[in-house]
Amino acid sequence: MGSRASTLLREEEIEEIKKETGFSHSQITRLYSRFTSLDKGENGTLSREDFQRIPELAINPLGDRIINAFFPEGEDQVNFKGFMRTLAHFRPIEDNEKNKNPPATEPLNSRTNKLLFAFRLYDLDRDDKISRDELLQVLRMMVGVNISDDQLGSIADRTIQEADTNGDSCISFQEFIKVLEKVDVEQKMSIRFLH
Amino acid sequence: MENLWCVAGTIFQLWMFVVVFFIMLPAMFGLSLGVTEVYIQVLVKILEWATLRIQRGRQEQPSASVPLHKGIIERAGGSMEEEMWQLRCSRPEAAGAFCLSDGVYFCKKGLESIVEDQVTQRFSSEELASWNLLTRTNQNFYYISLRLTIIWGLGVFVRYCILLPFRIALASTGLSWLVIGTSVVGFLPESSAKNWLSELVHLTCYRICARGLSATIHYHNKENRPQKGGICVANHTTPIDVVILANDGCYAMVGQTHGGLLGILQKSMVRSCPHVWFERSEMKDRNAVTSRLRHHVAAKTKLPILIFPEGTCVNNTSVMMFKKGSFEIGGTIYPVTIKYDRRFGDAFWNSSKYNIVSYLLRTMTSWAIVVNVWYLPPMTIQDGEDAAQFANRVKSVIAHQGGLLDLAWDGGLKRYKVKDSLKEEQQKTYSNIIVGQNDIRTTKTCSETRGSIMLDQ
């Protein structure tokens, strides 16, 4: 019968998530409904298969990388808190937050954290560097079979050459930030939630 | 002991009397005694009162959840090329080459689809904007007031103890008479009298079944009703769609032969008028299926075929991809839109969650089934159009009439994975962008583009 959605999520949990992610009460309950509808096994966690059941995500060229971002190192299940923590990166930065005193820890949806999320899309082994191999692999995911190895290789080389400032043939996070400094990350990496 | 038999006998006689005079005779002549109409009006008043109470209750409790909206997020509508161009505004000289910022586009699209996608929500019941006093829809509402709870309790009693036994008895009566009636008619020799009698039997029994579900059906545009030798095409929400449509006309059903109770029904129905039942092995051979249906349609005296091209039940908020097989048969297509009013009970059959018996039980313990049926003008395939394009044309006409969303996604995604070719399309489009074939550099400047796209939203 009904009423699973709001009764399994206790008020204390909602408050915790609110503090950690900055989502509002109604947004959290709506996203919890979404979480439970994706959770076909009804065990309170999502697996990679649950995500792949979404057709629009399954046809996204970087779908696997995005799904990976939800799962911490070595784990196969993500609970609701983890789900919300990852989604929090895409919460829009509100103007009044910029004026308040900066909180003790950086909010999950700050510009730096958004850029870190994008950086980790490319950084396959999570060693805080994007090597030429990693870049090639992600490029291959995005273009499929439509571009030859040679052409893809030269694209990767050119990208690293333009970004690399310390000469180690890898792109570090600082170099990544520099490349994307003019991109409107606040808008491009934010999802407009309706209330 | 004898007293018990006497009592049972009297009840049975009373029941037969009620059924024959108050239900069967009106059903034969297509009349209605007006009982259901009054019931629906009373229900509407009660539900409106309940809605007001809930709204008042919510205002007194500010921490309660906000009413459900139609969506969780707002999506930008640009194409891949437009969005990439915006992302690259910082480096216009790099247009036609790869940028690290390109990954951000796919990232955002992926996250948006995780929060809300167009497909998975079609395979579960739609959420109601207000509570309709059934526990099964009570996802976001909770204790508001004593009066509301009392009314809800009364509702449970009425639905389970009064309506349910009545409906079950009526439905079984209707089905058994369908079997008996069609078998009897089947013994007659082929003649126009047989056809007329068979139609009468079918109509009467389907109307009894509809009463057994407390179904109120409003037919619109009856002049477009499907004619003999045509194909009737409709959106699919539940197996009850068949009963709904058959209340107003006789159709030749198409389907797989089943065993058991359903098999008995199928065998007796086909005795009185030609339905098209396929063995499971025959269904795999598309050509055999198409040719058999073509023969049926070509004989202009046979009843119109009823087909649901979606191939699966969807939740009545949208129309999903129409399989083109039904549109290759030839003949005139008569589109029909079926729209259920969700306030009185959810008719959608979520076959992965409920089997047919529990589904029927839930339907028979809902308030009622209120449905609007629109007959749309007949359509035929045009020159230069292939079956798939014709199917899409019919689908958009049906969706437009019912106010349903017209989706290109396949309803079969309920059960199996999406085809890889769709991913490959996206990869191809992106490859064209970075190889420079899609010239995304237009004469617009960066800020102009951003301004115009903002206005479109």
XYZ file of C-alpha atoms in Angstrom:
652
model
C 0.000 0.000 0.000
C 1.034 3.620 -0.178
C 2.721 5.996 2.233
C 6.137 4.415 1.932
C 7.666 7.568 0.599
C 7.482 9.973 3.510
C 7.249 7.593 6.450
C 10.558 5.831 5.867
C 12.447 9.107 5.850
C 12.638 10.457 9.364
C 12.622 14.145 10.228
C 16.141 13.952 11.718
C 17.490 12.501 8.496
C 15.825 15.239 6.498
C 17.409 17.857 8.774
C 20.854 16.264 8.427
C 20.614 16.186 4.664
C 19.320 19.751 4.649
C 22.346 20.934 6.602
C 24.831 18.999 4.555
C 23.476 19.691 1.078
C 21.374 22.834 1.354
C 18.285 21.352 -0.332
C 14.921 22.454 1.016
C 12.512 20.172 2.879
C 10.157 19.742 -0.075
C 13.014 19.106 -2.508
C 14.352 16.370 -0.254
C 10.991 14.600 -0.009
C 10.471 14.797 -3.757
C 13.942 13.451 -4.440
C 13.286 10.687 -1.929
C 10.213 9.703 -3.954
C 12.430 9.581 -7.020
C 15.053 7.528 -5.154
C 12.470 4.941 -4.060
C 10.983 4.722 -7.541
C 14.437 3.907 -8.950
C 15.106 1.397 -6.158
C 13.520 -1.667 -7.751
C 14.965 -4.025 -5.151
C 13.338 -1.961 -2.383
C 16.334 -2.345 -0.083
C 17.056 1.337 0.493
C 20.073 1.500 -1.817
C 20.674 1.905 -5.521
C 22.978 -0.278 -7.563
C 24.553 0.491 -10.942
C 21.785 -1.513 -12.682
C 19.134 0.726 -11.126
C 20.748 3.728 -12.799
C 21.180 1.960 -16.121
C 17.470 1.303 -16.213
C 16.930 4.967 -17.038
C 16.884 5.008 -20.859
C 18.039 8.634 -21.193
C 21.052 7.866 -19.010
C 21.819 4.597 -20.795
C 22.158 6.413 -24.124
C 24.324 9.199 -22.657
C 27.898 8.676 -23.963
C 29.339 9.496 -20.528
C 26.590 7.578 -18.714
C 28.970 5.131 -17.061
C 31.251 7.898 -15.781
C 28.285 9.762 -14.299
C 26.962 6.636 -12.607
C 30.441 6.013 -11.231
C 30.437 9.417 -9.556
C 27.689 8.234 -7.218
C 29.599 5.238 -5.905
C 32.480 5.818 -3.493
C 35.723 3.939 -4.092
C 35.110 0.210 -4.270
C 31.429 0.217 -3.322
C 28.460 -1.105 -5.262
C 25.536 0.429 -3.452
C 24.612 4.011 -2.739
C 22.134 5.012 -0.037
C 19.926 8.078 -0.038
C 22.445 10.276 1.785
C 25.138 9.458 -0.747
C 22.658 10.062 -3.560
C 21.793 13.502 -2.217
C 25.439 14.357 -1.567
C 26.276 13.777 -5.219
C 23.194 15.628 -6.465
C 24.076 18.544 -4.195
C 26.954 19.402 -6.511
C 24.348 20.476 -9.043
C 22.338 22.688 -6.806
C 22.346 26.271 -8.116
C 24.436 28.766 -6.171
C 21.987 31.196 -4.660
C 22.923 34.846 -4.405
C 22.117 35.162 -0.710
C 24.537 32.359 0.047
C 27.371 34.381 -1.367
C 26.623 37.237 1.014
C 26.403 35.179 4.176
C 29.470 34.473 6.252
C 31.339 31.657 4.572
C 30.444 28.394 6.358
C 33.080 26.322 8.103
C 33.354 23.817 5.272
C 32.968 24.675 1.629
C 29.424 23.933 0.403
C 29.071 21.013 -1.988
C 27.800 23.225 -4.776
C 30.623 25.784 -4.739
C 32.354 26.559 -8.006
C 35.435 24.627 -6.972
C 33.446 21.546 -6.033
C 31.497 21.657 -9.270
C 34.749 21.819 -11.198
C 36.108 18.935 -9.122
C 33.081 16.870 -10.174
C 33.799 17.614 -13.818
C 37.510 16.867 -13.301
C 36.680 13.453 -11.858
C 34.733 12.590 -15.007
C 38.033 12.474 -16.810
C 40.251 11.238 -13.977
C 39.493 7.524 -14.239
C 41.871 6.194 -11.559
C 41.256 9.068 -9.120
C 44.931 9.977 -8.788
C 44.175 13.724 -9.195
C 45.796 13.818 -12.633
C 44.314 13.390 -16.104
C 46.850 11.424 -18.099
C 46.895 11.124 -21.903
C 45.499 7.581 -21.675
C 42.609 8.627 -19.470
C 41.761 11.505 -21.761
C 41.836 9.164 -24.756
C 39.506 6.711 -23.057
C 36.945 9.376 -22.188
C 37.187 10.873 -25.669
C 36.524 7.433 -27.129
C 33.378 7.166 -24.987
C 32.138 10.495 -26.309
C 32.780 9.961 -30.026
C 32.141 6.221 -30.381
C 33.528 4.766 -33.594
C 33.302 7.913 -35.656
C 36.858 9.198 -35.266
C 40.089 7.288 -35.970
C 42.662 6.493 -33.303
C 45.222 8.807 -34.887
C 42.909 11.786 -35.059
C 41.733 11.185 -31.504
C 45.363 10.940 -30.372
C 46.237 14.287 -31.886
C 43.146 15.886 -30.297
C 44.251 14.550 -26.913
C 47.823 15.760 -27.436
C 46.677 19.240 -28.400
C 44.351 19.467 -25.387
C 47.110 18.445 -22.962
C 49.609 20.774 -24.596
C 47.295 23.763 -24.203
C 46.416 22.961 -20.601
C 49.697 21.660 -19.195
C 51.711 24.421 -17.562
C 54.168 22.464 -15.440
C 55.325 20.148 -18.192
C 54.375 16.767 -16.701
C 52.139 15.805 -19.687
C 49.173 15.455 -17.359
C 46.429 17.848 -16.437
C 46.254 18.547 -12.722
C 43.199 19.989 -11.022
C 44.724 23.489 -10.889
C 45.490 23.394 -14.599
C 41.920 22.167 -15.227
C 40.505 25.097 -13.266
C 42.620 27.479 -15.347
C 41.305 26.049 -18.634
C 37.699 26.395 -17.516
C 38.088 29.735 -15.767
C 35.880 31.614 -18.242
C 33.164 28.949 -18.422
C 29.982 29.861 -16.584
C 30.146 26.773 -14.409
C 27.594 28.165 -11.971
C 24.922 28.033 -14.652
C 26.131 25.132 -16.803
C 26.551 22.741 -13.908
C 23.354 23.568 -12.090
C 19.952 21.957 -12.310
C 16.958 24.194 -11.828
C 14.842 22.575 -9.166
C 11.220 23.560 -8.975
C 9.891 23.937 -5.492
C -29.787 -27.203 7.128
C -32.960 -26.914 5.088
C -33.469 -23.375 6.257
C -30.030 -22.526 4.968
C -30.859 -23.904 1.537
C -34.156 -21.994 1.558
C -32.382 -18.769 2.408
C -29.722 -19.370 -0.231
C -32.426 -20.141 -2.797
C -34.320 -16.953 -1.998
C -31.197 -14.828 -2.207
C -30.326 -16.383 -5.534
C -33.816 -15.716 -6.929
C -33.693 -12.131 -5.689
C -30.274 -11.646 -7.242
C -31.421 -13.028 -10.587
C -34.476 -10.767 -10.496
C -32.329 -7.699 -9.841
C -29.814 -8.602 -12.502
C -32.344 -9.414 -15.210
C -34.638 -6.479 -14.750
C -32.356 -3.734 -13.538
C -29.194 -4.580 -15.368
C -29.575 -7.006 -18.230
C -32.662 -5.611 -19.922
C -31.395 -2.038 -19.869
C -28.035 -3.320 -21.107
C -29.670 -5.060 -24.063
C -31.336 -1.874 -25.132
C -28.414 0.361 -24.293
C -30.340 2.308 -21.673
C -29.224 3.393 -18.281
C -31.234 3.716 -15.087
C -29.189 6.649 -13.951
C -27.983 5.085 -10.714
C -24.323 5.345 -11.631
C -24.681 8.997 -12.639
C -26.111 9.909 -9.253
C -23.369 7.917 -7.533
C -20.669 9.760 -9.454
C -22.167 13.156 -8.631
C -22.269 12.317 -4.933
C -18.662 11.114 -5.118
C -17.502 14.307 -6.805
C -19.054 16.395 -4.044
C -17.390 14.298 -1.340
C -13.970 14.435 -3.024
C -14.188 18.201 -3.470
C -15.004 18.580 0.209
C -12.042 16.328 1.062
C -9.740 18.445 -1.097
C -10.804 21.610 0.706
C -10.230 20.006 4.103
C -6.756 18.888 3.076
C -5.833 22.340 1.788
C -7.080 23.939 4.981
C -5.200 21.354 7.020
C -2.010 22.032 5.116
C -2.198 25.765 5.758
C -2.373 25.122 9.497
C 0.753 22.965 9.384
C 3.486 24.948 7.688
C 6.017 22.164 7.784
C 3.896 19.892 5.636
C 5.017 19.127 2.096
C 4.102 21.434 -0.724
C 1.556 19.994 -3.181
C 2.998 17.967 -6.023
C 3.885 19.811 -9.176
C 4.078 18.420 -12.625
C 7.860 18.113 -12.555
C 10.858 18.205 -10.254
C 13.218 20.180 -12.466
C 13.116 22.621 -15.324
C 15.131 21.600 -18.347
C 16.737 23.768 -20.995
C 15.534 22.798 -24.436
C 18.560 23.465 -26.621
C 20.118 20.986 -29.035
C 23.581 19.533 -28.501
C 25.109 22.025 -30.938
C 23.560 25.054 -29.216
C 24.574 23.943 -25.750
C 28.157 23.156 -26.822
C 28.457 26.578 -28.395
C 27.351 28.207 -25.163
C 29.805 26.162 -23.146
C 32.645 27.143 -25.419
C 31.949 30.842 -25.365
C 35.157 31.308 -23.453
C 37.226 30.040 -26.372
C 35.488 30.799 -29.653
C 38.646 30.134 -31.637
C 38.485 26.526 -30.553
C 35.150 25.905 -32.274
C 35.425 22.664 -34.198
C 37.914 21.122 -31.802
C 37.571 19.337 -28.509
C 37.319 21.302 -25.254
C 37.542 19.932 -21.732
C 34.304 21.748 -20.999
C 32.403 19.461 -23.415
C 32.141 16.792 -20.755
C 30.081 19.215 -18.684
C 27.250 19.078 -21.237
C 26.895 15.301 -21.005
C 27.309 15.483 -17.271
C 24.433 17.890 -16.821
C 22.164 15.952 -19.195
C 22.943 12.759 -17.303
C 22.215 14.254 -13.889
C 18.976 15.771 -15.150
C 17.825 12.387 -16.391
C 18.700 10.789 -13.045
C 16.522 13.296 -11.213
C 13.649 13.118 -13.675
C 13.350 11.279 -16.974
C 10.555 11.034 -19.479
C 10.313 7.274 -19.678
C 10.425 5.512 -16.304
C 7.668 7.672 -14.879
C 5.260 6.341 -17.536
C 5.451 2.848 -16.106
C 4.068 3.651 -12.686
C 0.862 5.286 -11.588
C 0.682 9.037 -11.856
C 0.602 10.898 -8.573
C -2.601 12.757 -7.763
C -2.687 16.423 -6.912
C -5.039 15.757 -4.042
C -6.060 12.763 -2.043
C -9.043 10.770 -3.268
C -9.662 8.948 0.016
C -7.981 5.718 -1.051
C -5.033 4.541 1.034
C -3.224 3.327 -2.045
C -2.753 6.881 -3.301
C -1.838 8.244 0.122
C 1.868 8.818 -0.517
C 2.201 12.391 0.641
C -0.858 12.972 2.749
C -1.347 11.965 6.321
C -3.674 12.571 9.239
C -5.424 15.888 8.700
C -8.603 15.819 10.734
C -10.975 13.474 12.501
C -13.834 14.145 10.102
C -11.719 13.222 7.108
C -10.594 10.005 8.729
C -14.184 9.059 9.526
C -15.236 9.654 5.955
C -12.269 7.598 4.807
C -13.291 4.766 7.143
C -16.833 4.894 5.817
C -15.423 4.805 2.325
C -13.462 1.653 3.109
C -16.602 -0.027 4.456
C -18.701 0.973 1.453
C -16.071 -0.085 -1.052
C -15.099 -3.418 0.470
C -18.334 -4.657 2.017
C -21.011 -3.285 -0.268
C -19.544 -2.519 -3.644
C -16.983 -5.304 -3.946
C -19.303 -8.324 -3.525
C -21.867 -6.695 -5.777
C -19.286 -6.029 -8.454
C -17.722 -9.464 -8.290
C -21.116 -11.131 -8.584
C -22.045 -8.904 -11.505
C -18.766 -9.455 -13.338
C -18.933 -13.218 -12.989
C -22.552 -13.189 -14.142
C -21.576 -11.136 -17.160
C -18.673 -13.371 -18.104
C -20.548 -16.622 -17.673
C -23.425 -15.339 -19.782
C -20.908 -14.294 -22.408
C -19.609 -17.854 -22.578
C -23.076 -19.428 -22.572
C -24.583 -16.903 -24.953
C -21.842 -17.064 -27.551
C -21.776 -20.852 -27.438
C -25.548 -20.982 -28.017
C -25.352 -18.492 -30.868
C -22.483 -20.521 -32.305
C -24.862 -23.400 -33.001
C -26.958 -21.320 -35.392
C -26.237 -21.488 -39.132
C -24.434 -18.588 -40.770
C -26.925 -15.822 -41.461
C -27.504 -12.172 -40.800
C -29.735 -13.161 -37.888
C -26.772 -14.951 -36.333
C -24.583 -11.868 -36.685
C -27.222 -9.638 -35.173
C -27.763 -12.029 -32.275
C -24.042 -12.390 -31.711
C -23.648 -8.618 -31.555
C -26.500 -8.396 -29.080
C -24.984 -11.049 -26.842
C -21.544 -9.428 -26.931
C -22.861 -5.944 -26.238
C -25.126 -7.060 -23.389
C -22.420 -9.020 -21.628
C -19.803 -6.290 -21.977
C -22.284 -3.769 -20.610
C -22.940 -6.030 -17.638
C -19.193 -6.282 -17.059
C -18.896 -2.508 -17.284
C -21.594 -2.153 -14.635
C -19.567 -4.622 -12.647
C -16.756 -2.092 -12.573
C -19.022 0.896 -11.999
C -17.734 2.285 -15.242
C -19.124 5.527 -16.577
C -18.122 5.943 -20.179
C -18.607 9.097 -22.218
C -18.368 8.541 -25.953
C -17.591 11.527 -28.141
C -17.949 11.887 -31.895
C -19.885 8.698 -32.413
C -20.140 9.450 -36.126
C -16.500 8.366 -36.448
C -17.154 4.940 -34.981
C -15.058 2.191 -36.623
C -16.764 0.517 -39.568
C -16.600 -3.075 -40.818
C -13.379 -3.897 -42.634
C -11.402 -1.252 -40.765
C -8.795 -1.312 -38.045
C -9.430 0.387 -34.718
C -6.325 1.722 -33.014
C -6.210 3.048 -29.448
C -3.815 3.917 -26.630
C -3.404 1.176 -24.055
C -3.659 1.578 -20.314
C -5.273 -1.575 -18.989
C -6.928 -4.800 -20.178
C -10.217 -3.115 -19.312
C -9.763 -0.927 -22.418
C -11.342 -3.793 -24.338
C -14.479 -3.727 -22.189
C -14.661 0.048 -22.476
C -14.559 0.029 -26.255
C -16.754 -3.029 -26.688
C -19.564 -1.331 -24.809
C -20.336 0.745 -27.838
C -19.614 -1.502 -30.773
C -18.483 -4.950 -31.747
C -14.863 -5.581 -32.550
C -12.834 -8.532 -33.661
C -10.221 -9.030 -30.982
C -6.642 -9.883 -31.760
C -4.481 -11.737 -29.308
C -2.672 -14.807 -28.159
C -4.553 -17.964 -27.237
C -4.416 -18.600 -23.530
C -5.241 -21.610 -21.453
C -7.597 -21.837 -18.527
C -10.544 -19.544 -17.974
C -9.432 -17.012 -20.557
C -9.015 -19.827 -23.083
C -12.604 -20.983 -22.558
C -13.753 -17.424 -23.089
C -11.744 -17.103 -26.291
C -12.982 -20.400 -27.724
C -16.629 -19.615 -27.138
C -16.339 -16.046 -28.440
C -14.835 -17.181 -31.703
C -17.804 -19.493 -32.314
C -20.247 -16.681 -32.722
C -18.153 -14.169 -34.630
C -14.657 -14.285 -36.128
C -11.993 -13.047 -33.718
C -8.323 -13.503 -34.544
C -6.519 -15.603 -31.988
C -2.909 -16.608 -32.559
C -0.920 -19.443 -31.129
C 2.205 -18.326 -29.316
C 4.455 -19.802 -32.010
C 2.553 -17.997 -34.757
C 3.072 -14.622 -33.061
C 6.806 -14.774 -33.757
C 6.250 -14.942 -37.512
C 5.376 -11.371 -38.388
C 4.459 -12.139 -41.975
C 1.969 -14.818 -40.984
C 0.354 -12.447 -38.513
C 0.154 -9.614 -41.036
C -1.293 -11.785 -43.780
C -3.959 -13.265 -41.540
C -5.019 -9.802 -40.414
C -4.961 -8.618 -44.008
C -7.382 -11.386 -45.014
C -9.687 -10.414 -42.202
C -9.695 -6.769 -43.202
C -10.117 -7.528 -46.891
C -13.389 -9.361 -46.201
C -15.349 -6.153 -45.824
C -18.167 -7.846 -43.927
C -16.085 -8.775 -40.933
C -16.008 -6.722 -37.771
C -13.286 -4.075 -37.359
C -10.099 -5.321 -35.729
C -9.079 -3.820 -32.391
C -5.334 -3.297 -31.973
C -3.215 -1.531 -29.346
C -0.020 -0.592 -31.190
C 1.915 0.416 -28.062
C 2.136 -3.255 -27.266
C 2.080 -2.708 -23.510
C 0.162 -0.846 -20.814
C 1.278 2.719 -20.159
C 0.013 4.981 -17.400
C -2.339 7.214 -19.452
C -0.233 10.370 -19.174
C 1.434 9.838 -22.514
C 1.320 7.823 -25.708
C 4.472 5.848 -26.444
C 5.853 4.561 -29.715
C 3.358 2.810 -31.981
C 4.684 -0.423 -33.461
C 4.468 -0.094 -37.204
C 3.248 -3.682 -37.787
C -0.387 -2.706 -37.296
C -0.039 -0.009 -39.930
C 1.331 -2.295 -42.624
C -1.898 -4.288 -42.930
C -3.610 -1.756 -45.133
C -7.189 -0.650 -44.829
C -8.614 2.343 -43.025
C -7.388 3.190 -39.555
C -9.902 4.478 -37.011
C -7.971 6.142 -34.152
C -9.572 6.203 -30.713
C -8.370 8.049 -27.608
C -9.159 6.641 -24.175
C -8.633 8.887 -21.158
C -9.332 7.790 -17.598
C -10.297 10.184 -14.832
C -7.832 9.398 -12.119
C -9.817 10.885 -9.256
C -12.098 7.886 -8.989
C -9.582 5.113 -9.243
C -6.377 4.334 -11.043
C -7.034 2.088 -14.007
C -3.390 1.620 -15.047
C -2.171 -1.984 -14.829
C 1.413 -2.027 -13.580
C 2.099 -5.587 -14.693
C 5.519 -5.724 -13.055
C 4.008 -4.885 -9.694
C 0.583 -6.560 -9.681
C -0.752 -9.676 -11.330
C -4.116 -9.625 -13.071
C -6.105 -10.894 -10.079
C -4.812 -8.315 -7.608
C -5.204 -5.685 -10.298
C -8.885 -6.568 -10.777
C -9.368 -6.555 -7.025
C -7.890 -3.059 -6.768
C -10.038 -1.858 -9.645
C -13.174 -3.295 -8.110
C -12.458 -1.614 -4.785
C -11.896 1.809 -6.317
C -14.663 4.323 -6.321
C -15.518 3.984 -9.978
C -14.011 4.071 -13.426
C -14.805 7.243 -15.286
C -13.522 7.351 -18.807
C -13.771 9.533 -21.901
C -13.579 7.918 -25.317
C -13.065 10.054 -28.417
C -13.601 8.546 -31.852
C -11.326 10.325 -34.292
C -11.843 10.704 -38.066
C -10.529 7.760 -40.113
C -7.015 7.964 -41.561
C -5.280 6.147 -44.398
C -1.650 5.899 -45.393
C -0.613 8.621 -47.817
C 1.651 8.386 -50.867
C 5.315 8.589 -50.039
C 4.700 7.763 -46.415
C 6.066 4.609 -44.893
C 4.418 2.610 -42.118
C 6.534 4.163 -39.348
C 5.707 7.735 -40.383
C 2.025 6.850 -40.682
C 2.162 5.313 -37.209
C 3.667 8.515 -35.807
C 1.007 10.610 -37.513
C -1.804 8.554 -35.983
C -0.058 8.603 -32.595
C 0.179 12.395 -32.492
C -3.500 12.738 -33.425
C -4.492 10.421 -30.583
C -2.161 12.157 -28.106
C -3.390 15.604 -29.089
C -7.053 14.699 -28.578
C -6.533 13.290 -25.098
C -4.090 15.929 -23.889
C -1.448 13.206 -23.536
C 2.263 13.647 -24.069
C 3.473 12.331 -27.424
C 6.670 10.358 -26.792
C 8.908 8.634 -29.278
C 10.224 6.196 -26.687
C 9.283 2.552 -27.001
C 6.857 1.200 -24.407
C 8.860 -1.997 -24.455
C 11.556 -0.199 -22.441
C 9.458 -1.273 -19.490
C 10.993 -4.690 -19.861
C 14.130 -4.539 -21.951
C 17.149 -2.274 -22.399
C 17.344 0.625 -24.766
C 18.949 0.007 -28.151
C 22.610 0.933 -28.568
C 21.827 2.747 -31.809
C 20.408 5.679 -29.852
C 23.712 6.114 -28.007
C 25.563 5.842 -31.299
C 23.438 8.672 -32.710
C 24.542 10.942 -29.885
C 28.169 9.966 -30.396
C 27.885 10.707 -34.099
C 26.408 14.159 -33.500
C 29.175 14.972 -31.048
C 31.891 13.704 -33.395
C 30.568 15.985 -36.098
C 30.849 18.923 -33.730
C 34.469 18.387 -32.829
C 35.561 17.476 -36.339
C 34.055 20.766 -37.409
C 31.406 19.531 -39.855
C 28.571 21.091 -37.901
C 29.663 24.679 -38.036
C 28.508 25.930 -34.723
C 30.201 29.239 -35.236
C 27.422 31.512 -36.386
C 27.598 35.226 -36.827
C 26.031 35.675 -33.424
C 28.242 36.797 -30.609
C 28.437 34.972 -27.331
C 26.171 37.221 -25.278
C 23.554 37.463 -28.047
C 23.159 33.699 -28.143
C 22.843 33.472 -24.411
C 20.224 36.241 -24.403
C 18.038 34.708 -27.091
C 18.063 31.255 -25.576
C 17.077 32.656 -22.194
C 14.055 34.338 -23.791
C 12.904 31.062 -25.367
C 12.559 29.526 -21.942
